[in-house]
C-alpha cells in the first residue's frame, strides 16, 4: 500500500500539524545528541518554504500525562531553528489557549514548536477530546515520526483520521520504503541477523524473519536460549528459560521451510563483563562463565554468509559491545554489512549506536531510527500511525 507523500499536499497559506520525533536524550536541560533534530529539520524547512504555518509537535521521554519541566521540549527549539535555518517559536502549551493563540498569530512560513505532547494525559490514551483539540490547531496533517508509528496515540493515530488531507513526511517514507523492500520483496539470498539481550519483545519478528529469510543468524544474549534449547550447557549466561520452547518452535519452523539457521559455534566467555574474556567452543563453558560475545570462527562464518547475501537486515548486537573486550563480534558484523554490496538495513537503538561506533553507518543502505516500530513492521503488524496515511485509508 502506497503512502501519501507530503509533496502532494497543498500547504501554502495553510496550517500544518507536523508530528516529529524530537525525542532526544536530555541532561539538565541540555540536548546530549541532536541526531533526531538534524534529521527532522529539512521537513520543517521544506514546509515553511512552501508557505505553510508549521505547527510542529513531538513527545520527549516518559512524561506521565502531566507537565514535567525536566522533559520540556524548550531546549530543542533553538537547535531546530539553527538546523532548519528559520526562527522557531517555542510555545509552552499543547492544546490550551496559549497554543491556539500562537497558531492564530503565526504567518505563512513561520514555525511553532508545541510543548511535549505527553504532558497531556490524553496523548497516550488516544483520547478523542485530545485528538479534537490537536486537530483544531491545523488544516492538514503530516507525520514524520516513524519511531512512534506503532503506537496508537492521539498525535499519531486519532488526530490523523480527523484530517481529510494528511500525508507522510520524507523520513517516514524513507523508513517504510526500505523496510518494505526487506519484508515484502527482498532480493535473495536474504539474510537476517538478530541479536541483542533477549528474545522477549522480538518473538514475532523472529518468527516472521524465520519465514521470510533464506538464512537467519542468531547472536547475542538471545542466541543463548537457542543454544540451551539444543542442549548446550551455557553456564551462567543470560537465558530466558521460559522461552526455550518458543526457541525450539522457531528452529523447527525454519527447518520445515528450509531456512538456514546459523548459531554461534564458538563464543567469548567470562565470569563478568568486567573480567577478561576467554574464547571457547560450546562444549566446555564453565558453570560460572557467561557468554558475552561470539567467537572468531563464528565471526568468519557470519562474514561469509553476509558476503553472499543480496539483502541483509540486522537488529541486535552480537555481544556486550559496550565493553571493548566483548565488542569484536558486533564490530565484525557491522564491517561485514559495510563491505557488502547487498541492500543493507540496520535497526534498533543499541545496534545503530554500535554501527555508528564502528564508523559503518554511511556504508549501509538504510539505518532505521525506529527501534520498536521497525521490528513490528517486519513482524508484519499493522502500524496505526502508518495505516492511516496509506492511499485510500478512511
Ligand atoms: P537494540 O536496541 O539494537 O534493539 P537490544 O536492546 O535488543 O538491541 O540489545 C542490546 C543489548 O544486548 C546491549 O546492551 C548488549 O550489551 C546486550 N547483549 C548482547 N549480547 C549479550 C550477551 N551475550 N549477554 C548479555 N547481554 C548481551
Ligand atoms: Mg535496545
CSV table of C-alpha atoms and ligand atoms in Angstrom, one decimal:
chain,number,residue,atom,x,y,z
A,1,UNK,CA,0.0,0.0,0.0
A,2,UNK,CA,1.5,3.4,-1.0
A,3,UNK,CA,1.9,6.1,1.5
A,4,UNK,CA,0.6,9.6,0.6
A,5,UNK,CA,3.6,11.8,0.5
A,6,UNK,CA,3.5,15.4,1.7
A,7,UNK,CA,4.7,16.6,-1.7
A,8,UNK,CA,1.1,16.1,-2.9
A,9,UNK,CA,-0.4,18.3,-0.2
A,10,UNK,CA,-1.3,21.9,-0.9
A,11,UNK,CA,0.2,23.7,2.2
A,12,UNK,CA,0.7,27.3,1.0
A,13,UNK,CA,-1.0,29.6,3.5
A,14,UNK,CA,-2.4,26.7,5.5
A,15,UNK,CA,-1.6,25.4,9.0
A,16,UNK,CA,0.2,22.1,9.0
A,17,UNK,CA,0.2,19.9,12.2
A,18,UNK,CA,3.6,18.2,11.8
A,19,UNK,CA,4.2,15.2,14.1
A,20,UNK,CA,8.0,14.9,14.5
A,21,UNK,CA,10.3,12.6,16.5
A,22,UNK,CA,12.2,15.0,18.6
A,23,UNK,CA,12.6,12.5,21.4
A,24,UNK,CA,16.3,13.4,22.2
A,25,UNK,CA,18.3,12.5,25.2
A,26,UNK,CA,18.4,15.4,27.7
A,27,UNK,CA,20.5,16.0,30.7
A,28,UNK,CA,20.0,19.1,32.9
A,29,UNK,CA,18.1,20.8,30.1
A,30,UNK,CA,20.9,20.1,27.6
A,31,UNK,CA,20.4,18.1,24.4
A,32,UNK,CA,23.1,15.3,24.5
A,33,UNK,CA,22.5,14.0,21.0
A,34,UNK,CA,20.8,16.1,18.3
A,35,UNK,CA,20.6,13.5,15.6
A,36,UNK,CA,16.8,13.4,15.6
A,37,UNK,CA,16.6,17.2,15.4
A,38,UNK,CA,19.0,17.3,12.5
A,39,UNK,CA,17.0,14.7,10.7
A,40,UNK,CA,13.7,16.4,11.3
A,41,UNK,CA,14.9,19.9,10.3
A,42,UNK,CA,14.7,19.5,6.5
A,43,UNK,CA,11.0,18.5,6.7
A,44,UNK,CA,10.3,21.7,8.8
A,45,UNK,CA,12.3,23.8,6.3
A,46,UNK,CA,10.5,22.4,3.3
A,47,UNK,CA,7.0,23.0,4.6
A,48,UNK,CA,8.0,26.5,5.8
A,49,UNK,CA,9.5,27.3,2.3
A,50,UNK,CA,6.3,26.1,0.7
A,51,UNK,CA,4.4,28.8,2.7
A,52,UNK,CA,2.9,26.6,5.5
A,53,UNK,CA,2.3,27.7,9.1
A,54,UNK,CA,4.2,24.8,10.6
A,55,UNK,CA,2.8,23.6,13.9
A,56,UNK,CA,5.4,21.1,15.0
A,57,UNK,CA,4.9,18.7,17.9
A,58,UNK,CA,6.6,15.7,19.5
A,59,UNK,CA,6.8,13.7,22.6
A,60,UNK,CA,10.0,13.6,24.7
A,61,UNK,CA,10.8,10.9,27.2
A,62,UNK,CA,8.3,9.2,29.5
A,63,UNK,CA,6.3,12.1,30.7
A,64,UNK,CA,3.4,10.8,32.7
A,65,UNK,CA,0.5,12.8,31.3
A,66,UNK,CA,1.3,15.9,33.2
A,67,UNK,CA,3.9,18.7,32.9
A,68,UNK,CA,7.4,17.7,33.9
A,69,UNK,CA,9.9,20.6,33.5
A,70,UNK,CA,12.8,18.2,33.1
A,71,UNK,CA,11.2,16.8,29.9
A,72,UNK,CA,10.3,20.2,28.3
A,73,UNK,CA,10.9,20.5,24.5
A,74,UNK,CA,12.1,24.1,25.1
A,75,UNK,CA,15.8,23.3,24.7
A,76,UNK,CA,15.1,21.6,21.4
A,77,UNK,CA,13.6,24.8,19.8
A,78,UNK,CA,16.8,26.7,19.3
A,79,UNK,CA,18.6,23.6,17.8
A,80,UNK,CA,15.7,23.0,15.4
A,81,UNK,CA,15.8,26.7,14.4
A,82,UNK,CA,19.5,26.5,13.8
A,83,UNK,CA,19.2,23.3,11.7
A,84,UNK,CA,16.1,24.4,9.8
A,85,UNK,CA,17.6,27.9,9.2
A,86,UNK,CA,14.4,29.6,10.3
A,87,UNK,CA,13.2,31.0,13.6
A,88,UNK,CA,11.2,28.5,15.7
A,89,UNK,CA,8.7,29.9,18.3
A,90,UNK,CA,8.5,27.6,21.3
A,91,UNK,CA,5.0,27.5,22.9
A,92,UNK,CA,4.9,26.2,26.5
A,93,UNK,CA,1.4,24.6,25.8
A,94,UNK,CA,0.0,21.7,23.8
A,95,UNK,CA,-3.8,22.1,23.3
A,96,UNK,CA,-4.7,25.1,25.5
A,97,UNK,CA,-5.4,28.7,24.9
A,98,UNK,CA,-1.8,29.7,24.6
A,99,UNK,CA,-1.2,27.2,21.8
A,100,UNK,CA,-4.3,28.3,20.0
A,101,UNK,CA,-3.3,31.9,20.3
A,102,UNK,CA,0.2,31.3,19.0
A,103,UNK,CA,-1.1,29.4,16.0
A,104,UNK,CA,-3.6,32.2,15.3
A,105,UNK,CA,-0.8,34.8,15.3
A,106,UNK,CA,1.6,32.8,13.0
A,107,UNK,CA,2.1,33.8,9.4
A,108,UNK,CA,2.8,31.6,6.4
A,109,UNK,CA,6.4,30.4,6.6
A,110,UNK,CA,6.6,30.6,10.4
A,111,UNK,CA,7.3,27.7,12.6
A,112,UNK,CA,5.8,26.9,16.0
A,113,UNK,CA,7.0,24.1,18.3
A,114,UNK,CA,4.4,23.0,20.9
A,115,UNK,CA,5.3,21.6,24.3
A,116,UNK,CA,5.9,17.8,24.9
A,117,UNK,CA,2.7,16.0,23.8
A,118,UNK,CA,3.0,13.6,26.7
A,119,UNK,CA,2.4,16.5,29.2
A,120,UNK,CA,-1.3,15.8,28.2
A,121,UNK,CA,-3.0,12.8,29.7
A,122,UNK,CA,-4.9,12.2,26.5
A,123,UNK,CA,-1.9,11.7,24.3
A,124,UNK,CA,-1.0,8.1,25.1
A,125,UNK,CA,-4.7,7.2,25.6
A,126,UNK,CA,-5.6,8.4,22.0
A,127,UNK,CA,-8.3,10.3,23.8
A,128,UNK,CA,-10.9,11.8,21.4
A,129,UNK,CA,-11.0,15.1,23.2
A,130,UNK,CA,-7.3,15.4,22.8
A,131,UNK,CA,-7.5,14.4,19.1
A,132,UNK,CA,-10.2,17.1,18.5
A,133,UNK,CA,-8.2,19.8,20.3
A,134,UNK,CA,-5.0,19.0,18.3
A,135,UNK,CA,-6.9,18.8,15.1
A,136,UNK,CA,-8.4,22.3,15.7
A,137,UNK,CA,-4.8,23.7,15.5
A,138,UNK,CA,-4.4,23.0,11.8
A,139,UNK,CA,-5.8,22.4,8.3
A,140,UNK,CA,-3.6,19.5,7.2
A,141,UNK,CA,-1.6,16.8,8.9
A,142,UNK,CA,1.9,15.4,8.3
A,143,UNK,CA,3.5,12.6,10.3
A,144,UNK,CA,7.3,12.3,10.0
A,145,UNK,CA,7.8,10.3,13.3
A,146,UNK,CA,8.3,6.7,12.3
A,147,UNK,CA,9.6,5.8,15.7
A,148,UNK,CA,6.2,6.2,17.3
A,149,UNK,CA,4.1,5.0,14.4
A,150,UNK,CA,3.5,1.6,16.1
A,151,UNK,CA,1.7,3.4,18.9
A,152,UNK,CA,-2.0,4.4,18.6
A,153,UNK,CA,-1.6,7.7,20.4
A,154,UNK,CA,-3.6,10.9,19.9
A,155,UNK,CA,-0.9,12.6,17.8
A,156,UNK,CA,-0.1,9.6,15.7
A,157,UNK,CA,-3.4,7.9,15.2
A,158,UNK,CA,-6.6,9.6,16.3
A,159,UNK,CA,-5.7,13.1,15.2
A,160,UNK,CA,-4.7,11.9,11.7
A,161,UNK,CA,-8.1,10.5,10.8
A,162,UNK,CA,-9.6,13.9,11.6
A,163,UNK,CA,-7.8,15.4,8.7
A,164,UNK,CA,-9.1,14.7,5.2
A,165,UNK,CA,-5.7,15.9,3.9
A,166,UNK,CA,-2.9,14.0,5.6
A,167,UNK,CA,0.4,12.6,4.5
A,168,UNK,CA,3.7,11.0,5.5
A,169,UNK,CA,6.9,13.1,5.8
A,170,UNK,CA,10.1,12.2,4.0
A,171,UNK,CA,11.7,10.3,6.9
A,172,UNK,CA,8.6,8.2,7.3
A,173,UNK,CA,8.5,7.5,3.5
A,174,UNK,CA,12.2,6.5,3.6
A,175,UNK,CA,11.7,4.1,6.5
A,176,UNK,CA,8.7,2.4,5.0
A,177,UNK,CA,10.3,2.1,1.6
A,178,UNK,CA,13.4,0.5,3.0
A,179,UNK,CA,11.6,-1.8,5.4
A,180,UNK,CA,9.1,-2.9,2.8
A,181,UNK,CA,11.9,-3.8,0.5
A,182,UNK,CA,13.2,-6.1,3.2
A,183,UNK,CA,9.8,-7.5,4.3
A,184,UNK,CA,7.8,-7.8,1.1
A,185,UNK,CA,10.2,-8.3,-1.8
A,186,UNK,CA,13.7,-9.0,-0.7
A,187,UNK,CA,16.2,-9.7,-3.4
A,188,UNK,CA,17.6,-13.2,-2.5
A,189,UNK,CA,19.5,-14.5,-0.8
A,190,UNK,CA,18.0,-12.6,2.2
A,191,UNK,CA,20.0,-12.9,5.4
A,192,UNK,CA,18.6,-11.7,8.7
A,193,UNK,CA,20.9,-11.2,11.6
A,194,UNK,CA,19.2,-11.0,15.0
A,195,UNK,CA,20.9,-10.4,18.4
A,196,UNK,CA,20.6,-8.3,21.5
A,197,UNK,CA,20.0,-9.2,25.0
A,198,UNK,CA,16.7,-11.1,24.9
A,199,UNK,CA,14.2,-13.0,22.7
A,200,UNK,CA,11.2,-11.5,24.5
A,201,UNK,CA,9.9,-8.5,22.6
A,202,UNK,CA,11.4,-9.9,19.4
A,203,UNK,CA,9.5,-13.2,19.2
A,204,UNK,CA,7.0,-12.1,16.5
A,205,UNK,CA,9.8,-10.5,14.5
A,206,UNK,CA,12.0,-13.6,14.8
A,207,UNK,CA,9.1,-15.9,13.7
A,208,UNK,CA,8.4,-13.6,10.8
A,209,UNK,CA,12.0,-13.4,9.7
A,210,UNK,CA,12.4,-17.2,10.0
A,211,UNK,CA,9.6,-17.4,7.4
A,212,UNK,CA,10.8,-14.8,5.0
A,213,UNK,CA,14.6,-15.0,5.1
A,214,UNK,CA,16.9,-17.6,3.4
A,215,UNK,CA,19.2,-17.6,6.4
A,216,UNK,CA,18.7,-16.4,10.0
A,217,UNK,CA,21.8,-15.7,12.0
A,218,UNK,CA,21.2,-15.7,15.8
A,219,UNK,CA,23.7,-13.9,18.0
A,220,UNK,CA,24.0,-12.0,21.3
A,221,UNK,CA,22.3,-12.9,24.6
A,222,UNK,CA,19.2,-14.2,22.8
A,223,UNK,CA,21.2,-16.9,21.0
A,224,UNK,CA,21.9,-18.4,24.4
A,225,UNK,CA,18.3,-19.5,24.8
A,226,UNK,CA,18.5,-21.2,21.4
A,227,UNK,CA,21.8,-22.9,22.4
A,228,UNK,CA,20.1,-24.1,25.6
A,229,UNK,CA,17.2,-25.4,23.6
A,230,UNK,CA,19.8,-27.5,21.7
A,231,UNK,CA,21.2,-28.9,24.9
A,232,UNK,CA,24.3,-26.7,25.2
A,233,UNK,CA,25.5,-26.1,28.8
A,234,UNK,CA,25.6,-22.3,28.8
A,235,UNK,CA,26.9,-21.8,32.4
A,236,UNK,CA,25.8,-18.5,34.0
A,237,UNK,CA,24.8,-16.9,30.6
A,238,UNK,CA,21.7,-14.7,30.3
A,239,UNK,CA,18.9,-17.1,29.2
A,240,UNK,CA,15.1,-17.0,29.1
A,241,UNK,CA,14.2,-20.4,30.4
A,242,UNK,CA,10.5,-19.8,29.8
A,243,UNK,CA,11.2,-19.3,26.1
A,244,UNK,CA,13.2,-22.4,25.4
A,245,UNK,CA,10.1,-24.0,23.9
A,246,UNK,CA,9.4,-20.9,21.7
A,247,UNK,CA,13.0,-21.1,20.6
A,248,UNK,CA,12.5,-24.8,19.7
A,249,UNK,CA,9.4,-23.9,17.7
A,250,UNK,CA,11.3,-21.2,15.7
A,251,UNK,CA,14.1,-23.7,14.9
A,252,UNK,CA,11.6,-26.3,13.9
A,253,UNK,CA,9.6,-24.0,11.7
A,254,UNK,CA,12.8,-22.7,10.0
A,255,UNK,CA,13.8,-26.4,9.4
A,256,UNK,CA,10.5,-27.2,7.7
A,257,UNK,CA,10.7,-24.3,5.4
A,258,UNK,CA,14.3,-24.9,4.5
A,259,UNK,CA,15.5,-21.7,6.2
A,260,UNK,CA,19.1,-22.0,7.4
A,261,UNK,CA,19.7,-21.0,11.0
A,262,UNK,CA,23.2,-20.0,12.0
A,263,UNK,CA,24.0,-20.2,15.7
A,264,UNK,CA,27.4,-19.4,17.3
A,265,UNK,CA,29.8,-22.3,17.1
A,266,UNK,CA,32.4,-20.6,19.4
A,267,UNK,CA,32.0,-17.8,21.9
A,268,UNK,CA,33.8,-15.4,24.3
A,269,UNK,CA,33.1,-16.2,27.9
A,270,UNK,CA,33.9,-14.6,31.3
A,271,UNK,CA,32.6,-14.7,34.8
A,272,UNK,CA,31.6,-11.0,34.4
A,273,UNK,CA,31.6,-8.3,31.7
A,274,UNK,CA,34.5,-6.6,33.6
A,275,UNK,CA,36.7,-9.7,33.6
A,276,UNK,CA,38.9,-10.7,30.7
A,277,UNK,CA,37.3,-13.0,28.1
A,278,UNK,CA,38.2,-16.5,27.1
A,279,UNK,CA,37.5,-17.9,23.6
A,280,UNK,CA,36.0,-21.4,23.7
A,281,UNK,CA,33.9,-23.9,21.8
A,282,UNK,CA,30.4,-24.8,23.1
A,283,UNK,CA,31.4,-28.0,25.0
A,284,UNK,CA,33.4,-26.6,27.9
A,285,UNK,CA,31.6,-23.4,29.2
A,286,UNK,CA,32.2,-23.4,32.9
A,287,UNK,CA,29.3,-23.1,35.3
A,288,UNK,CA,30.3,-19.6,36.5
A,289,UNK,CA,31.0,-18.3,33.0
A,290,UNK,CA,28.7,-16.2,30.8
A,291,UNK,CA,28.7,-16.0,27.0
A,292,UNK,CA,29.4,-12.3,26.3
A,293,UNK,CA,30.3,-12.3,22.6
A,294,UNK,CA,30.6,-14.6,19.6
A,295,UNK,CA,34.0,-16.2,18.8
A,296,UNK,CA,36.3,-15.7,15.8
A,297,UNK,CA,35.1,-18.8,13.9
A,298,UNK,CA,31.5,-17.6,14.2
A,299,UNK,CA,32.6,-14.1,13.1
A,300,UNK,CA,34.1,-15.6,10.0
A,301,UNK,CA,31.1,-17.7,9.3
A,302,UNK,CA,28.8,-14.7,9.5
A,303,UNK,CA,31.1,-12.7,7.3
A,304,UNK,CA,30.9,-15.4,4.6
A,305,UNK,CA,27.1,-15.6,5.0
A,306,UNK,CA,26.7,-11.8,4.7
A,307,UNK,CA,29.0,-11.5,1.7
A,308,UNK,CA,26.9,-14.0,-0.2
A,309,UNK,CA,23.6,-12.1,0.5
A,310,UNK,CA,21.8,-9.6,-1.6
A,311,UNK,CA,19.5,-8.3,1.2
A,312,UNK,CA,20.6,-8.1,4.8
A,313,UNK,CA,18.6,-7.0,7.8
A,314,UNK,CA,20.4,-6.7,11.2
A,315,UNK,CA,19.0,-6.0,14.6
A,316,UNK,CA,20.7,-6.6,17.9
A,317,UNK,CA,24.4,-6.6,19.0
A,318,UNK,CA,26.3,-9.9,19.0
A,319,UNK,CA,27.7,-9.3,22.4
A,320,UNK,CA,28.1,-6.9,25.3
A,321,UNK,CA,29.7,-4.4,22.8
A,322,UNK,CA,29.6,-1.6,25.4
A,323,UNK,CA,32.7,-3.3,26.9
A,324,UNK,CA,35.7,-3.3,24.5
A,325,UNK,CA,36.6,-6.9,25.4
A,326,UNK,CA,33.2,-8.1,24.0
A,327,UNK,CA,32.7,-5.8,21.1
A,328,UNK,CA,34.6,-7.7,18.4
A,329,UNK,CA,31.6,-9.8,17.2
A,330,UNK,CA,29.3,-6.7,16.8
A,331,UNK,CA,32.1,-4.8,15.1
A,332,UNK,CA,32.7,-7.7,12.7
A,333,UNK,CA,29.0,-7.8,11.7
A,334,UNK,CA,29.0,-4.0,11.2
A,335,UNK,CA,32.1,-4.3,8.9
A,336,UNK,CA,30.6,-7.2,7.0
A,337,UNK,CA,27.5,-5.2,6.2
A,338,UNK,CA,29.5,-2.1,5.3
A,339,UNK,CA,31.6,-4.2,2.9
A,340,UNK,CA,28.6,-5.9,1.3
A,341,UNK,CA,27.0,-4.8,-2.0
A,342,UNK,CA,23.7,-6.1,-0.7
A,343,UNK,CA,20.7,-3.9,0.3
A,344,UNK,CA,21.6,-3.5,4.0
A,345,UNK,CA,19.2,-2.3,6.6
A,346,UNK,CA,20.0,-1.9,10.3
A,347,UNK,CA,17.6,-1.1,13.1
A,348,UNK,CA,17.5,-0.9,16.9
A,349,UNK,CA,18.7,1.6,19.4
A,350,UNK,CA,21.9,-0.2,20.5
A,351,UNK,CA,22.6,-1.7,17.1
A,352,UNK,CA,22.5,1.8,15.5
A,353,UNK,CA,24.8,3.1,18.2
A,354,UNK,CA,27.2,0.1,17.5
A,355,UNK,CA,27.1,0.8,13.8
A,356,UNK,CA,28.0,4.4,14.3
A,357,UNK,CA,30.7,3.4,16.8
A,358,UNK,CA,32.2,1.2,14.1
A,359,UNK,CA,32.0,4.0,11.5
A,360,UNK,CA,29.8,1.8,9.2
A,361,UNK,CA,26.6,3.8,9.1
A,362,UNK,CA,27.3,5.7,5.9
A,363,UNK,CA,28.1,2.5,4.1
A,364,UNK,CA,24.7,0.9,4.8
A,365,UNK,CA,21.6,1.3,2.6
A,366,UNK,CA,19.4,2.3,5.4
A,367,UNK,CA,19.8,2.9,9.1
A,368,UNK,CA,16.3,2.7,10.8
A,369,UNK,CA,15.8,5.1,13.7
A,370,UNK,CA,12.5,3.4,14.8
A,371,UNK,CA,13.5,0.5,17.1
A,372,UNK,CA,10.2,-1.0,18.1
A,373,UNK,CA,8.4,0.3,15.1
A,374,UNK,CA,10.8,-1.3,12.6
A,375,UNK,CA,10.6,-4.7,14.4
A,376,UNK,CA,6.8,-4.6,14.5
A,377,UNK,CA,6.7,-3.6,10.8
A,378,UNK,CA,9.0,-6.6,9.9
A,379,UNK,CA,6.8,-8.9,12.0
A,380,UNK,CA,4.0,-8.0,9.6
A,381,UNK,CA,2.0,-6.0,12.1
A,382,UNK,CA,-0.1,-3.0,11.0
A,383,UNK,CA,1.3,0.2,12.5
A,384,UNK,CA,-1.6,2.5,13.3
A,385,UNK,CA,0.4,5.7,12.5
A,386,UNK,CA,1.2,4.3,9.1
A,387,UNK,CA,-2.0,2.7,8.1
A,388,UNK,CA,-3.9,6.0,8.5
A,389,UNK,CA,-1.5,7.6,5.9
A,390,UNK,CA,-2.0,5.0,3.2
A,391,UNK,CA,-3.7,5.9,0.0
A,392,UNK,CA,-7.4,5.2,0.3
A,393,UNK,CA,-7.3,4.9,4.2
A,394,UNK,CA,-10.6,6.1,5.7
B,1,LIG,P1,18.6,-3.0,20.0
B,1,LIG,O1,18.5,-1.8,21.0
B,1,LIG,O2,19.6,-2.7,19.0
B,1,LIG,O3,17.3,-3.5,19.5
B,1,LIG,P2,18.7,-4.8,22.2
B,1,LIG,O4,18.1,-3.7,23.1
B,1,LIG,O5,17.8,-5.9,21.9
B,1,LIG,O6,19.3,-4.1,20.9
B,1,LIG,O7,20.0,-5.4,22.9
B,1,LIG,C1,21.1,-4.6,23.2
B,1,LIG,C2,21.9,-5.2,24.4
B,1,LIG,O8,22.1,-6.5,24.3
B,1,LIG,C3,23.2,-4.5,24.5
B,1,LIG,O9,23.2,-3.6,25.6
B,1,LIG,C4,24.2,-5.6,24.8
B,1,LIG,O10,25.1,-5.4,25.9
B,1,LIG,C5,23.2,-6.8,25.1
B,1,LIG,N1,23.8,-8.1,24.8
B,1,LIG,C6,24.3,-8.5,23.7
B,1,LIG,N2,24.8,-9.8,23.8
B,1,LIG,C7,24.7,-10.1,25.1
B,1,LIG,C8,25.1,-11.3,25.8
B,1,LIG,N3,25.7,-12.3,25.3
B,1,LIG,N4,24.8,-11.3,27.2
B,1,LIG,C9,24.1,-10.2,27.7
B,1,LIG,N5,23.8,-9.1,27.1
B,1,LIG,C10,24.1,-9.1,25.8
B,2,LIG,MG1,17.7,-1.6,23.0
